[in-house]
XYZ file of C-alpha atoms in Angstrom:
311
model
C 50.591 -134.077 44.869
C 49.166 -136.028 47.823
C 51.082 -138.384 50.138
C 50.959 -140.460 53.002
C 52.187 -139.479 56.444
C 52.886 -141.816 59.019
C 53.570 -140.134 62.711
C 55.574 -141.990 65.561
C 56.082 -140.364 68.475
C 58.541 -142.023 70.538
C 58.353 -139.016 73.263
C 56.362 -138.309 76.077
C 55.188 -135.012 74.351
C 52.743 -134.064 72.096
C 53.217 -133.997 68.505
C 51.278 -133.699 65.199
C 51.649 -133.221 61.225
C 49.528 -130.647 59.133
C 49.879 -130.358 55.691
C 48.716 -127.068 53.745
C 49.571 -125.469 50.905
C 52.064 -122.534 50.220
C 51.753 -118.992 47.816
C 52.757 -121.341 44.618
C 50.133 -123.916 45.367
C 52.811 -126.658 46.617
C 52.249 -128.766 49.398
C 54.309 -128.254 52.502
C 53.962 -130.928 55.452
C 54.434 -128.956 59.149
C 55.481 -131.132 61.944
C 54.596 -129.672 65.284
C 56.014 -130.649 68.529
C 54.396 -129.649 72.040
C 56.245 -130.335 75.085
C 55.046 -129.366 78.747
C 56.982 -129.622 81.953
C 55.546 -128.799 85.342
C 56.702 -127.967 89.102
C 54.727 -128.923 91.947
C 55.854 -125.815 93.641
C 58.185 -123.025 93.409
C 61.473 -124.736 94.443
C 60.811 -128.140 92.814
C 62.384 -129.157 89.752
C 60.805 -128.850 86.516
C 59.567 -132.122 85.176
C 57.441 -133.706 82.265
C 53.700 -132.281 82.931
C 51.340 -135.314 83.510
C 48.904 -133.393 81.169
C 50.544 -132.090 78.225
C 49.413 -129.147 76.324
C 48.283 -130.459 73.012
C 49.028 -129.577 69.434
C 46.507 -127.099 68.518
C 44.755 -127.098 65.342
C 42.836 -124.088 65.733
C 43.148 -120.494 68.316
C 41.826 -121.409 71.453
C 40.213 -118.288 73.472
C 39.851 -117.718 76.890
C 35.975 -117.702 76.568
C 33.661 -116.576 73.749
C 35.653 -116.761 70.737
C 34.080 -113.664 68.941
C 34.504 -111.766 72.307
C 37.616 -113.205 74.261
C 41.399 -112.921 73.508
C 43.412 -116.109 72.751
C 44.729 -118.247 75.231
C 46.606 -120.529 72.919
C 46.854 -119.602 69.196
C 47.041 -122.937 66.778
C 50.350 -124.232 65.917
C 50.202 -124.639 62.167
C 52.019 -121.856 61.133
C 54.968 -123.811 58.705
C 57.077 -121.185 59.971
C 57.979 -118.248 62.689
C 60.622 -115.746 62.010
C 61.650 -115.357 65.553
C 61.235 -116.756 68.571
C 58.361 -115.558 71.098
C 57.337 -116.083 74.623
C 53.586 -115.843 75.999
C 52.835 -115.818 79.816
C 49.074 -116.337 80.200
C 49.087 -115.339 84.282
C 47.449 -113.552 87.064
C 48.787 -110.517 89.109
C 48.936 -111.744 93.177
C 48.904 -109.121 95.571
C 52.152 -109.921 98.238
C 51.571 -112.038 100.714
C 47.956 -112.170 99.607
C 47.086 -108.438 101.265
C 44.620 -106.536 99.261
C 46.638 -103.491 97.017
C 45.338 -100.894 95.316
C 48.466 -101.100 92.994
C 51.372 -103.176 92.086
C 53.765 -104.279 89.299
C 54.515 -107.668 87.607
C 57.442 -108.596 85.902
C 58.963 -111.118 83.087
C 62.984 -112.083 82.174
C 63.828 -114.355 79.742
C 67.129 -114.422 79.350
C 68.077 -110.808 78.654
C 64.596 -109.578 77.914
C 62.843 -108.008 80.543
C 59.243 -106.785 80.833
C 57.457 -104.792 83.740
C 53.551 -103.959 83.645
C 51.804 -101.739 86.113
C 48.657 -103.755 87.731
C 45.669 -101.411 89.325
C 42.333 -101.646 90.860
C 39.133 -101.710 89.149
C 37.849 -97.515 88.676
C 34.768 -96.156 87.645
C 34.438 -92.743 86.160
C 32.227 -90.085 87.655
C 32.133 -86.219 87.310
C 34.940 -85.853 84.776
C 37.353 -88.248 86.936
C 38.173 -91.798 87.580
C 37.814 -93.101 91.318
C 40.976 -94.546 93.229
C 41.474 -97.951 92.443
C 39.761 -100.848 94.254
C 41.973 -102.789 96.214
C 42.269 -106.448 94.925
C 44.247 -109.721 95.793
C 44.141 -111.276 92.252
C 43.985 -109.368 88.529
C 44.360 -111.790 85.578
C 46.651 -110.211 82.998
C 44.677 -110.519 79.925
C 43.819 -108.345 77.242
C 40.395 -107.664 78.365
C 41.573 -105.494 81.408
C 44.049 -103.566 79.464
C 43.666 -100.185 77.211
C 41.074 -101.008 74.239
C 37.395 -101.934 73.321
C 34.800 -101.535 70.453
C 31.143 -100.090 70.873
C 28.474 -102.419 71.346
C 27.273 -101.953 67.679
C 30.807 -102.676 66.089
C 30.465 -99.049 64.531
C 33.691 -98.175 66.555
C 36.975 -100.083 67.196
C 40.408 -99.799 68.649
C 42.213 -101.996 66.037
C 44.841 -102.589 68.625
C 42.710 -104.449 71.298
C 39.251 -104.681 70.384
C 38.497 -106.664 73.514
C 39.867 -103.791 75.910
C 38.269 -101.192 77.857
C 38.629 -97.333 78.355
C 38.516 -96.558 74.556
C 35.823 -93.950 74.342
C 34.363 -95.451 77.462
C 33.477 -98.481 75.963
C 32.989 -101.619 78.526
C 35.462 -104.652 78.060
C 34.300 -107.160 75.972
C 34.338 -109.745 78.987
C 31.057 -108.756 80.634
C 32.541 -109.851 84.350
C 34.981 -107.019 83.783
C 33.554 -104.359 85.345
C 36.327 -101.692 85.823
C 35.601 -98.714 83.559
C 39.427 -97.764 83.165
C 42.239 -100.276 82.484
C 43.482 -102.754 85.021
C 46.730 -103.295 82.961
C 49.356 -100.786 81.722
C 52.779 -100.374 80.930
C 54.896 -98.112 83.393
C 54.952 -94.311 82.451
C 51.767 -94.910 80.274
C 49.084 -94.485 83.248
C 45.371 -93.984 82.004
C 43.866 -90.772 84.044
C 41.722 -89.041 81.706
C 39.396 -90.677 78.707
C 41.975 -88.570 76.415
C 44.553 -90.863 77.371
C 45.912 -93.386 74.895
C 48.209 -95.925 76.353
C 49.662 -98.957 74.202
C 47.463 -102.174 74.747
C 49.407 -104.041 77.707
C 49.600 -107.489 78.573
C 52.021 -110.885 78.156
C 49.471 -112.891 76.117
C 49.021 -113.328 72.370
C 47.536 -110.553 70.108
C 44.885 -111.383 68.122
C 45.444 -112.234 64.489
C 43.406 -109.601 63.035
C 44.695 -106.912 65.602
C 47.156 -104.053 64.589
C 49.919 -103.827 64.107
C 49.645 -107.569 63.494
C 47.405 -107.719 60.894
C 49.639 -105.635 58.248
C 51.814 -108.512 57.948
C 49.073 -110.849 56.836
C 49.369 -109.606 53.028
C 46.604 -108.968 50.362
C 44.085 -111.806 49.788
C 42.491 -111.552 46.287
C 41.364 -114.217 43.476
C 44.206 -116.289 44.564
C 42.542 -117.125 47.967
C 42.677 -119.642 49.614
C 46.345 -119.943 48.596
C 48.583 -117.520 50.809
C 48.969 -114.372 49.746
C 52.429 -113.635 47.542
C 53.058 -110.793 50.134
C 52.391 -112.701 53.001
C 54.964 -111.510 55.873
C 56.178 -114.138 57.589
C 55.972 -112.074 61.202
C 52.192 -112.765 60.889
C 53.084 -115.834 62.439
C 54.290 -113.961 65.604
C 51.174 -113.712 68.005
C 53.326 -112.577 71.252
C 54.127 -108.519 71.824
C 56.923 -107.316 69.879
C 58.783 -106.859 73.453
C 58.101 -110.749 74.060
C 60.104 -111.784 70.804
C 63.756 -113.022 70.608
C 65.657 -113.922 68.366
C 66.112 -117.212 68.910
C 66.088 -119.633 72.295
C 69.696 -121.428 73.165
C 67.681 -123.650 75.203
C 68.910 -123.056 78.488
C 67.628 -119.388 79.492
C 67.231 -118.570 82.981
C 63.594 -117.295 83.699
C 62.173 -115.112 86.465
C 58.597 -114.240 86.811
C 57.577 -111.328 89.688
C 54.071 -110.952 91.263
C 52.678 -114.104 88.894
C 52.656 -116.315 91.498
C 50.695 -116.801 95.173
C 54.739 -117.436 96.390
C 55.684 -114.222 94.990
C 58.366 -115.106 92.399
C 59.162 -118.263 90.386
C 62.662 -118.463 88.895
C 63.779 -121.472 86.751
C 65.550 -122.494 83.741
C 64.146 -123.427 80.690
C 64.422 -127.235 80.135
C 66.502 -128.819 77.095
C 64.378 -130.901 74.849
C 66.531 -133.549 72.819
C 63.401 -134.886 70.030
C 64.796 -135.100 66.420
C 62.697 -135.636 63.877
C 63.461 -138.549 61.200
C 61.692 -138.156 57.840
C 61.692 -141.450 56.143
C 61.075 -141.043 52.237
C 61.281 -144.125 50.193
C 64.720 -143.147 48.692
C 66.497 -141.506 51.617
C 65.916 -140.718 55.363
C 66.682 -137.162 56.754
C 67.130 -136.409 60.388
C 65.949 -132.797 61.425
C 66.571 -131.296 65.140
C 63.237 -129.579 66.636
C 64.224 -126.224 68.054
C 61.571 -124.398 70.069
C 60.512 -121.493 68.633
C 57.906 -120.684 71.141
C 57.824 -120.815 75.468
C 54.057 -120.692 77.234
C 54.157 -119.866 80.749
C 51.468 -120.554 82.863
C 52.447 -119.841 86.421
C 48.873 -120.446 88.006
C 49.513 -124.266 86.921
C 53.312 -124.114 87.533
C 53.674 -125.540 83.917
C 55.544 -124.318 81.175
C 55.468 -125.415 77.429
C 57.958 -125.863 74.495
C 56.396 -125.247 70.932
C 58.303 -126.349 67.933
C 58.093 -126.846 64.172
C 59.637 -128.136 60.845
C 57.710 -127.300 57.411
C 59.071 -129.444 54.415
C 58.141 -128.887 50.784
C 56.809 -132.340 49.595
């Protein structure tokens, strides 16, 4: 049944609504909230950002939508079964001096993650060269292990845009390395036979493994969601960046992901109750953040929240 929705937003943040059917064809109202904060410097207090990251109704890629990994995923998922954190960032060599290899790290609450970052390498006479020194390195899946044949005949389903799989180049033509720049510690890429996990801090593609395995079976009921859809499909962060929930005041540390070498802050507490006014009643619901997006290059973090209501 169609219904009218009027959204009144009395916060400095972004908000929007979206109506979509569930697997039974019943309409679901999804109210979405996006609160961005920024710090002008490493030690400054986080304050509401002058430019707010909007509520996104579609995925936003880093580049060509067909050939690029995802910068921001759409916010229209009605529910996320757990919380997750995304980091869209760059590795910065200590003190701006070129290095061949370094580590970068993320800590949020009790969750910790470290990645290795190495310079560009080329393959010649059966071996990879020594890494070329670098000052900065984007942490994107185009620089992690994976790849696809130019004609699409062979694809690494875990990371189709990466580099090194069957010697395939990165989907990003600006990436010249022939070996991954980003790997997990203990999983180096030293020969073409190595098969490390795709490593990164960003959003995994909707069609990538293992995420696509939760999408369910699309049959004659399409365009309704499948009956066997698993809400874990709505989680775009790597599994090691998923948390049970956010308490609202987690301490966060980023190592090697800013020009200063380190950024420590505490997630801001956001109080933004949602009031639903029906013809016969009023309901108040709290917004609880389920997604944190950290962008250390611009000293910005964004908390995302949602509420789904059957109509």
